Amino acid sequence: MVDTLGVAVVGFGWMGRVHTQAYARVLHHYPALPLRPELVTVAEEVPGRAEEAAARFGFASTTRDWREVAADPRVKAVSITAPNFLHREIGVAMAEAGKHVWIEKPVGLGAEDARAVADAVAGAGVQGAVGFNYRNAPAVEAARDLIASGGIGRVTHVRVRLFSDYAAHPEGALTWRYERERGGSGVLGDLASHGVDLARFLLGDIASLTADTAVFLSERARPAGATAGHSRAAGGELGPVENEDYVNCLLRFASGARGVLEACRVSVGEQNNYGFEVHGTEGAVFWDFRRMNELGVSRGTSYQDQPVSTVYVGPGHGEFGAFQPGAANAMGYDDLKVVEAYRFLRSVAEGVPHGATLADAVHGAAALDAMVRSAGSGTWVTVDAPA
């Protein structure tokens, strides 16, 4: 018997659509899941957008006020895909109303916000999941297993990169993403948050770091109306970009390993160039998001001139078997959010967390806050251990 779980989506930009599609698909890939998500309501303040979402995806009702979602007894779980500055208020309110929470990273404007949501979720006894989707790639999970098993020896260093051009156009609109008050950090929250999570997922906690940041496009045009995604606003009144376009960071892990994390949102010629290279005393493992279902693996005791093999992930790796029957059949980005939806709903069904949690978000946010402090002081700083 499959029980129905009333779900809501708060904020219906691109990510709200991705969450909605994941709910719609999850039972196709995980038929044994004991919960069937039912699209109860969608909240979006932009006029007409919620109604469009309901017509397209089948939500039973719409609202422009997310507070109505918190008060709705039909809703048992909520996806929070609103802008960063709303994460804390909405996340705390939903948890206190007894709703399970699936919230997008970076969970607010800093570690204090992430911790507030985490505390609210823990205090209410509900489940919380966070949108660190890249860790759900079967190849990434295979890399983690290889590292944990000692397959590349003792890990010595890692490089994590996240380069994109989504903000590279000089006519890109001055949306909330570029404001400190509403967006918080810039590329730190957008991309480096994923980089920190991948680094922690693979190698464990980060002990200290030193970072440098820069703004390369210092002014953008204010949009004339509502925006979605990365809209353009040619000819509008110019305003200042208040948060960083670029960050590079040296990392020291609690294990003693070293790392480099670099992220940029204005990298002309780069489209979703995300990945990592992890080196150990006996080998290395390489992953590129653009070839999401492949791993480069070097293992053995040759050390010098040791070759790298391409491994195509298959049903024995992570959640690959829920999507494809054999190795080298491709999975895509949206599939990672279906995995995330499955793990969130499984957490609700079983009462124990599966996948990325709010504790992971707090750890990640603490590292991002440390990057801000380091960039301001020009020194190495300790990453505060979450309470």
Short mmCIF file of C-alpha atoms in Angstrom, two decimals:
data_model
loop_
_atom_site.label_atom_id
_atom_site.label_comp_id
_atom_site.label_asym_id
_atom_site.label_seq_id
_atom_site.Cartn_x
_atom_site.Cartn_y
_atom_site.Cartn_z
CA MET A 1 0.00 0.00 0.00
CA VAL A 2 1.42 3.37 -1.05
CA ASP A 3 0.51 6.32 1.16
CA THR A 4 -0.10 9.77 -0.32
CA LEU A 5 2.09 12.65 0.86
CA GLY A 6 0.86 16.16 0.14
CA VAL A 7 3.72 18.31 -1.16
CA ALA A 8 4.08 21.99 -1.98
CA VAL A 9 6.65 24.01 -3.89
CA VAL A 10 7.52 27.52 -2.70
CA GLY A 11 9.15 29.61 -5.41
CA PHE A 12 8.56 28.57 -9.00
CA GLY A 13 11.56 29.58 -11.04
CA TRP A 14 13.68 27.02 -12.84
CA MET A 15 14.56 25.11 -9.69
CA GLY A 16 10.92 24.95 -8.59
CA ARG A 17 10.14 23.30 -11.92
CA VAL A 18 12.99 20.82 -11.45
CA HIS A 19 11.69 19.82 -8.01
CA THR A 20 8.16 19.45 -9.37
CA GLN A 21 9.30 17.23 -12.22
CA ALA A 22 11.29 15.12 -9.75
CA TYR A 23 8.16 14.53 -7.66
CA ALA A 24 6.28 13.54 -10.82
CA ARG A 25 8.95 11.03 -11.87
CA VAL A 26 10.11 9.54 -8.61
CA LEU A 27 7.74 6.55 -8.50
CA HIS A 28 8.60 5.69 -12.11
CA HIS A 29 12.16 5.00 -11.00
CA TYR A 30 11.48 3.86 -7.43
CA PRO A 31 8.18 1.93 -7.53
CA ALA A 32 8.83 0.39 -4.11
CA LEU A 33 8.84 3.80 -2.42
CA PRO A 34 5.97 3.69 0.14
CA LEU A 35 5.01 7.35 -0.41
CA ARG A 36 3.34 8.89 -3.45
CA PRO A 37 3.91 12.66 -3.63
CA GLU A 38 0.74 14.60 -4.46
CA LEU A 39 1.14 18.15 -5.78
CA VAL A 40 -1.09 20.10 -3.41
CA THR A 41 -0.11 23.73 -3.91
CA VAL A 42 2.48 26.05 -5.40
CA ALA A 43 3.43 29.45 -3.97
CA GLU A 44 4.93 32.16 -6.17
CA GLU A 45 4.63 35.93 -5.74
CA VAL A 46 5.14 36.81 -9.42
CA PRO A 47 1.62 37.29 -10.85
CA GLY A 48 0.48 34.43 -13.06
CA ARG A 49 3.47 32.19 -12.48
CA ALA A 50 1.82 29.91 -9.91
CA GLU A 51 -1.28 29.54 -12.10
CA GLU A 52 0.90 28.61 -15.05
CA ALA A 53 2.66 26.00 -12.92
CA ALA A 54 -0.67 24.54 -11.78
CA ALA A 55 -1.96 24.32 -15.33
CA ARG A 56 1.21 22.67 -16.55
CA PHE A 57 1.98 20.26 -13.71
CA GLY A 58 -1.35 19.69 -11.95
CA PHE A 59 -1.05 21.42 -8.58
CA ALA A 60 -4.46 21.39 -6.91
CA SER A 61 -4.21 25.03 -5.79
CA THR A 62 -2.05 28.15 -5.98
CA THR A 63 -1.11 31.08 -3.77
CA ARG A 64 1.10 34.15 -3.85
CA ASP A 65 1.76 33.93 -0.09
CA TRP A 66 3.99 31.13 1.19
CA ARG A 67 2.47 31.57 4.67
CA GLU A 68 -0.69 29.94 3.36
CA VAL A 69 1.39 26.85 2.61
CA ALA A 70 2.61 26.70 6.21
CA ALA A 71 -1.00 26.84 7.42
CA ASP A 72 -2.33 24.28 4.91
CA PRO A 73 -3.09 20.95 6.64
CA ARG A 74 -2.98 19.14 3.29
CA VAL A 75 0.72 19.89 2.94
CA LYS A 76 3.10 17.51 4.73
CA ALA A 77 6.33 18.30 2.86
CA VAL A 78 7.64 21.44 1.18
CA SER A 79 10.24 22.19 -1.47
CA ILE A 80 11.78 25.60 -0.81
CA THR A 81 13.20 26.95 -4.06
CA ALA A 82 12.78 30.67 -3.35
CA PRO A 83 15.66 33.21 -3.41
CA ASN A 84 18.39 32.83 -0.78
CA PHE A 85 17.26 35.68 1.48
CA LEU A 86 13.94 33.91 2.08
CA HIS A 87 15.37 30.50 2.96
CA ARG A 88 15.67 31.07 6.71
CA GLU A 89 12.25 32.59 7.27
CA ILE A 90 10.43 30.07 5.12
CA GLY A 91 12.46 27.07 6.26
CA VAL A 92 11.96 27.80 9.96
CA ALA A 93 8.26 28.50 9.49
CA MET A 94 7.65 25.29 7.56
CA ALA A 95 9.51 23.15 10.08
CA GLU A 96 7.66 24.76 12.98
CA ALA A 97 4.40 24.03 11.17
CA GLY A 98 5.38 20.35 11.10
CA LYS A 99 6.29 20.16 7.42
CA HIS A 100 9.22 18.13 6.14
CA VAL A 101 11.64 20.40 4.27
CA TRP A 102 13.54 19.93 1.02
CA ILE A 103 15.46 23.19 0.61
CA GLU A 104 17.87 24.41 -2.00
CA LYS A 105 21.42 25.35 -1.13
CA PRO A 106 23.00 27.46 0.28
CA VAL A 107 20.15 27.57 2.87
CA GLY A 108 20.15 31.30 3.50
CA LEU A 109 22.81 33.98 3.53
CA GLY A 110 25.34 32.28 5.80
CA ALA A 111 26.00 29.70 8.49
CA GLU A 112 23.73 31.46 10.98
CA ASP A 113 20.76 31.08 8.63
CA ALA A 114 21.58 27.46 7.81
CA ARG A 115 21.93 26.65 11.50
CA ALA A 116 18.56 28.28 12.29
CA VAL A 117 16.80 26.09 9.72
CA ALA A 118 18.67 23.00 10.90
CA ASP A 119 17.70 23.72 14.52
CA ALA A 120 14.06 24.24 13.55
CA VAL A 121 13.95 20.96 11.64
CA ALA A 122 15.57 19.07 14.52
CA GLY A 123 13.33 20.74 17.09
CA ALA A 124 10.17 19.88 15.15
CA GLY A 125 11.21 16.27 14.58
CA VAL A 126 10.72 16.54 10.82
CA GLN A 127 13.06 15.52 8.03
CA GLY A 128 15.24 17.97 6.12
CA ALA A 129 17.09 17.57 2.83
CA VAL A 130 19.34 19.98 0.92
CA GLY A 131 19.87 20.37 -2.82
CA PHE A 132 23.51 19.33 -3.12
CA ASN A 133 22.69 17.41 -6.27
CA TYR A 134 26.17 16.71 -7.65
CA ARG A 135 26.99 14.30 -4.83
CA ASN A 136 24.09 12.16 -6.15
CA ALA A 137 25.89 11.36 -9.41
CA PRO A 138 26.69 7.61 -9.39
CA ALA A 139 30.22 8.37 -10.56
CA VAL A 140 30.78 10.69 -7.60
CA GLU A 141 29.52 8.03 -5.21
CA ALA A 142 31.79 5.51 -6.91
CA ALA A 143 34.72 7.88 -6.46
CA ARG A 144 33.91 8.27 -2.78
CA ASP A 145 33.76 4.49 -2.33
CA LEU A 146 37.09 4.09 -4.11
CA ILE A 147 38.73 6.72 -1.92
CA ALA A 148 37.24 5.32 1.31
CA SER A 149 38.43 1.80 0.46
CA GLY A 150 42.02 2.98 0.06
CA GLY A 151 41.90 2.33 -3.67
CA ILE A 152 44.18 5.28 -4.44
CA GLY A 153 46.20 5.03 -1.25
CA ARG A 154 46.28 7.89 1.24
CA VAL A 155 44.70 11.00 -0.25
CA THR A 156 47.24 13.78 -0.63
CA HIS A 157 45.40 16.55 -2.47
CA VAL A 158 42.27 17.49 -4.41
CA ARG A 159 41.34 20.16 -6.92
CA VAL A 160 37.67 21.14 -7.27
CA ARG A 161 36.59 23.47 -10.07
CA LEU A 162 33.27 25.12 -10.92
CA PHE A 163 33.46 27.44 -13.92
CA SER A 164 30.41 28.80 -15.70
CA ASP A 165 29.40 31.64 -17.99
CA TYR A 166 25.82 32.16 -16.74
CA ALA A 167 26.73 35.67 -15.51
CA ALA A 168 29.35 36.48 -18.15
CA HIS A 169 27.19 38.66 -20.40
CA PRO A 170 27.56 42.37 -19.49
CA GLU A 171 23.82 42.83 -20.10
CA GLY A 172 22.90 40.27 -17.45
CA ALA A 173 20.20 41.77 -15.25
CA LEU A 174 20.99 43.05 -11.74
CA THR A 175 18.75 40.55 -9.96
CA TRP A 176 18.72 39.57 -6.28
CA ARG A 177 21.66 37.24 -6.97
CA TYR A 178 24.04 40.21 -7.14
CA GLU A 179 22.87 41.95 -3.95
CA ARG A 180 24.32 41.30 -0.49
CA GLU A 181 21.01 41.80 1.30
CA ARG A 182 19.03 39.32 -0.78
CA GLY A 183 21.64 37.06 -2.39
CA GLY A 184 24.28 37.09 0.31
CA SER A 185 27.45 35.86 -1.33
CA GLY A 186 27.76 35.59 -5.10
CA VAL A 187 29.61 32.69 -6.65
CA LEU A 188 30.30 31.37 -3.15
CA GLY A 189 26.64 30.51 -2.63
CA ASP A 190 25.88 29.68 -6.26
CA LEU A 191 28.78 27.39 -7.11
CA ALA A 192 31.41 27.16 -4.37
CA SER A 193 28.74 25.76 -2.04
CA HIS A 194 28.57 22.73 -4.33
CA GLY A 195 32.37 22.59 -4.43
CA VAL A 196 32.64 22.57 -0.64
CA ASP A 197 30.01 19.85 -0.40
CA LEU A 198 31.82 17.70 -2.96
CA ALA A 199 35.12 18.21 -1.16
CA ARG A 200 33.60 17.22 2.20
CA PHE A 201 31.67 14.32 0.67
CA LEU A 202 34.87 12.89 -0.79
CA LEU A 203 37.55 13.80 1.77
CA GLY A 204 35.84 14.76 5.03
CA ASP A 205 35.79 17.99 7.00
CA ILE A 206 37.76 21.10 6.08
CA ALA A 207 39.85 22.39 8.99
CA SER A 208 41.18 25.69 7.65
CA LEU A 209 41.49 27.70 4.46
CA THR A 210 42.67 30.88 2.79
CA ALA A 211 40.68 32.53 0.01
CA ASP A 212 40.73 35.38 -2.47
CA THR A 213 37.68 36.81 -4.25
CA ALA A 214 37.06 39.33 -7.02
CA VAL A 215 34.28 41.16 -8.84
CA PHE A 216 35.02 41.37 -12.57
CA LEU A 217 31.75 42.91 -13.83
CA SER A 218 31.14 45.68 -11.30
CA GLU A 219 27.87 47.10 -12.72
CA ARG A 220 24.71 45.62 -14.22
CA ALA A 221 21.41 47.01 -15.47
CA ARG A 222 18.37 46.88 -13.20
CA PRO A 223 15.51 44.80 -14.69
CA ALA A 224 12.26 46.53 -15.58
CA GLY A 225 10.05 43.69 -14.30
CA ALA A 226 10.03 40.17 -12.88
CA THR A 227 12.92 37.94 -13.91
CA ALA A 228 13.56 34.23 -14.07
CA GLY A 229 16.91 32.51 -14.38
CA HIS A 230 19.63 34.73 -15.80
CA SER A 231 17.68 37.35 -17.75
CA ARG A 232 19.16 40.30 -19.63
CA ALA A 233 18.34 43.96 -19.03
CA ALA A 234 20.03 46.02 -21.74
CA GLY A 235 19.65 49.77 -21.36
CA GLY A 236 18.37 49.77 -17.79
CA GLU A 237 19.67 51.91 -14.96
CA LEU A 238 23.04 50.63 -13.82
CA GLY A 239 23.62 49.46 -10.28
CA PRO A 240 26.59 47.97 -8.43
CA VAL A 241 27.34 44.25 -8.20
CA GLU A 242 27.76 43.72 -4.48
CA ASN A 243 29.08 40.16 -4.29
CA GLU A 244 31.90 38.19 -5.82
CA ASP A 245 32.17 36.80 -9.36
CA TYR A 246 35.20 34.66 -8.56
CA VAL A 247 36.85 32.78 -5.69
CA ASN A 248 39.96 30.71 -5.33
CA CYS A 249 40.73 28.94 -2.10
CA LEU A 250 43.42 26.74 -0.57
CA LEU A 251 42.05 24.06 1.75
CA ARG A 252 43.49 22.02 4.59
CA PHE A 253 41.42 18.99 5.55
CA ALA A 254 41.17 17.44 9.00
CA SER A 255 42.75 14.32 7.46
CA GLY A 256 45.88 16.28 6.54
CA ALA A 257 45.09 16.35 2.82
CA ARG A 258 45.38 19.61 0.91
CA GLY A 259 43.05 21.10 -1.66
CA VAL A 260 42.32 23.86 -4.14
CA LEU A 261 38.79 25.09 -4.86
CA GLU A 262 38.16 27.58 -7.66
CA ALA A 263 34.80 28.89 -8.88
CA CYS A 264 33.72 31.61 -11.30
CA ARG A 265 30.33 32.67 -12.69
CA VAL A 266 31.69 34.92 -15.47
CA SER A 267 34.06 32.51 -17.25
CA VAL A 268 33.57 33.19 -20.94
CA GLY A 269 33.87 29.95 -22.90
CA GLU A 270 33.00 27.74 -19.93
CA GLN A 271 29.61 26.04 -19.64
CA ASN A 272 29.14 24.04 -16.46
CA ASN A 273 32.78 23.04 -16.25
CA TYR A 274 32.44 21.35 -12.88
CA GLY A 275 34.59 18.54 -11.59
CA PHE A 276 37.37 17.30 -9.35
CA GLU A 277 40.70 15.51 -9.37
CA VAL A 278 41.67 13.58 -6.24
CA HIS A 279 45.24 12.34 -5.91
CA GLY A 280 46.56 9.74 -3.50
CA THR A 281 49.83 7.99 -2.79
CA GLU A 282 48.93 5.12 -5.13
CA GLY A 283 46.60 6.61 -7.71
CA ALA A 284 44.03 9.22 -8.64
CA VAL A 285 40.37 9.64 -9.60
CA PHE A 286 38.95 12.28 -11.96
CA TRP A 287 35.35 13.45 -12.62
CA ASP A 288 33.90 15.97 -15.05
CA PHE A 289 30.19 16.84 -14.74
CA ARG A 290 29.96 17.27 -18.51
CA ARG A 291 30.83 13.56 -18.80
CA MET A 292 28.79 12.77 -15.72
CA ASN A 293 28.71 9.00 -16.09
CA GLU A 294 32.46 8.50 -16.45
CA LEU A 295 35.38 8.33 -14.04
CA GLY A 296 39.05 8.56 -14.84
CA VAL A 297 40.83 6.12 -12.54
CA SER A 298 44.54 5.47 -12.04
CA ARG A 299 45.45 2.64 -9.66
CA GLY A 300 48.45 0.49 -8.97
CA THR A 301 52.04 0.64 -7.81
CA SER A 302 53.73 1.93 -10.96
CA TYR A 303 53.62 5.48 -9.61
CA GLN A 304 55.53 7.03 -12.49
CA ASP A 305 53.86 6.79 -15.93
CA GLN A 306 50.89 4.98 -14.38
CA PRO A 307 48.01 5.02 -16.90
CA VAL A 308 44.50 6.38 -16.41
CA SER A 309 41.51 4.23 -17.38
CA THR A 310 38.00 5.40 -18.19
CA VAL A 311 35.34 3.67 -16.09
CA TYR A 312 31.71 3.90 -17.20
CA VAL A 313 29.40 3.70 -14.21
CA GLY A 314 26.66 1.09 -14.24
CA PRO A 315 23.90 -0.46 -12.11
CA GLY A 316 26.34 -1.32 -9.32
CA HIS A 317 27.18 2.34 -8.70
CA GLY A 318 24.96 4.57 -6.56
CA GLU A 319 21.41 4.90 -7.91
CA PHE A 320 22.35 4.22 -11.54
CA GLY A 321 20.27 1.04 -11.68
CA ALA A 322 17.06 2.96 -11.02
CA PHE A 323 17.53 4.78 -14.34
CA GLN A 324 19.50 2.62 -16.79
CA PRO A 325 19.99 -1.12 -17.30
CA GLY A 326 23.67 -1.16 -18.21
CA ALA A 327 26.91 0.76 -18.02
CA ALA A 328 27.54 3.71 -20.36
CA ASN A 329 23.83 4.52 -20.77
CA ALA A 330 23.68 8.20 -19.90
CA MET A 331 21.98 9.83 -16.93
CA GLY A 332 21.39 13.59 -16.86
CA TYR A 333 21.10 16.53 -14.47
CA ASP A 334 17.36 16.17 -13.81
CA ASP A 335 17.93 12.52 -12.85
CA LEU A 336 20.11 13.72 -9.97
CA LYS A 337 17.14 15.68 -8.59
CA VAL A 338 14.96 12.57 -8.90
CA VAL A 339 17.54 10.76 -6.75
CA GLU A 340 17.36 13.67 -4.32
CA ALA A 341 13.54 13.49 -4.23
CA TYR A 342 13.72 9.74 -3.60
CA ARG A 343 16.12 10.15 -0.71
CA PHE A 344 14.03 12.96 0.77
CA LEU A 345 10.81 10.92 0.55
CA ARG A 346 12.57 7.84 1.90
CA SER A 347 13.74 9.94 4.85
CA VAL A 348 10.14 10.97 5.51
CA ALA A 349 8.88 7.38 5.20
CA GLU A 350 11.54 5.86 7.46
CA GLY A 351 12.10 8.74 9.87
CA VAL A 352 15.87 8.72 9.36
CA PRO A 353 17.91 10.91 6.99
CA HIS A 354 19.11 9.75 3.59
CA GLY A 355 21.22 11.95 1.35
CA ALA A 356 22.44 15.49 1.99
CA THR A 357 21.10 16.92 5.24
CA LEU A 358 20.85 20.32 6.88
CA ALA A 359 23.89 19.36 8.95
CA ASP A 360 25.79 19.17 5.65
CA ALA A 361 24.44 22.62 4.76
CA VAL A 362 25.66 24.04 8.08
CA HIS A 363 29.14 22.57 7.58
CA GLY A 364 29.26 23.93 4.06
CA ALA A 365 28.04 27.37 5.08
CA ALA A 366 30.67 27.53 7.82
CA ALA A 367 33.36 26.98 5.16
CA LEU A 368 31.85 29.68 2.93
CA ASP A 369 31.76 32.12 5.85
CA ALA A 370 35.42 31.30 6.50
CA MET A 371 36.19 32.14 2.86
CA VAL A 372 34.56 35.54 3.31
CA ARG A 373 36.62 36.20 6.46
CA SER A 374 39.81 35.05 4.80
CA ALA A 375 39.27 37.16 1.68
CA GLY A 376 38.74 40.17 3.91
CA SER A 377 41.79 39.58 6.09
CA GLY A 378 44.16 37.98 3.59
CA THR A 379 45.02 35.26 6.10
CA TRP A 380 44.43 31.60 6.84
CA VAL A 381 41.33 31.07 8.97
CA THR A 382 39.88 28.15 10.86
CA VAL A 383 36.57 26.72 9.67
CA ASP A 384 34.23 26.93 12.65
CA ALA A 385 32.91 23.54 13.68
CA PRO A 386 29.10 23.69 13.74
CA ALA A 387 27.63 23.45 17.23
#
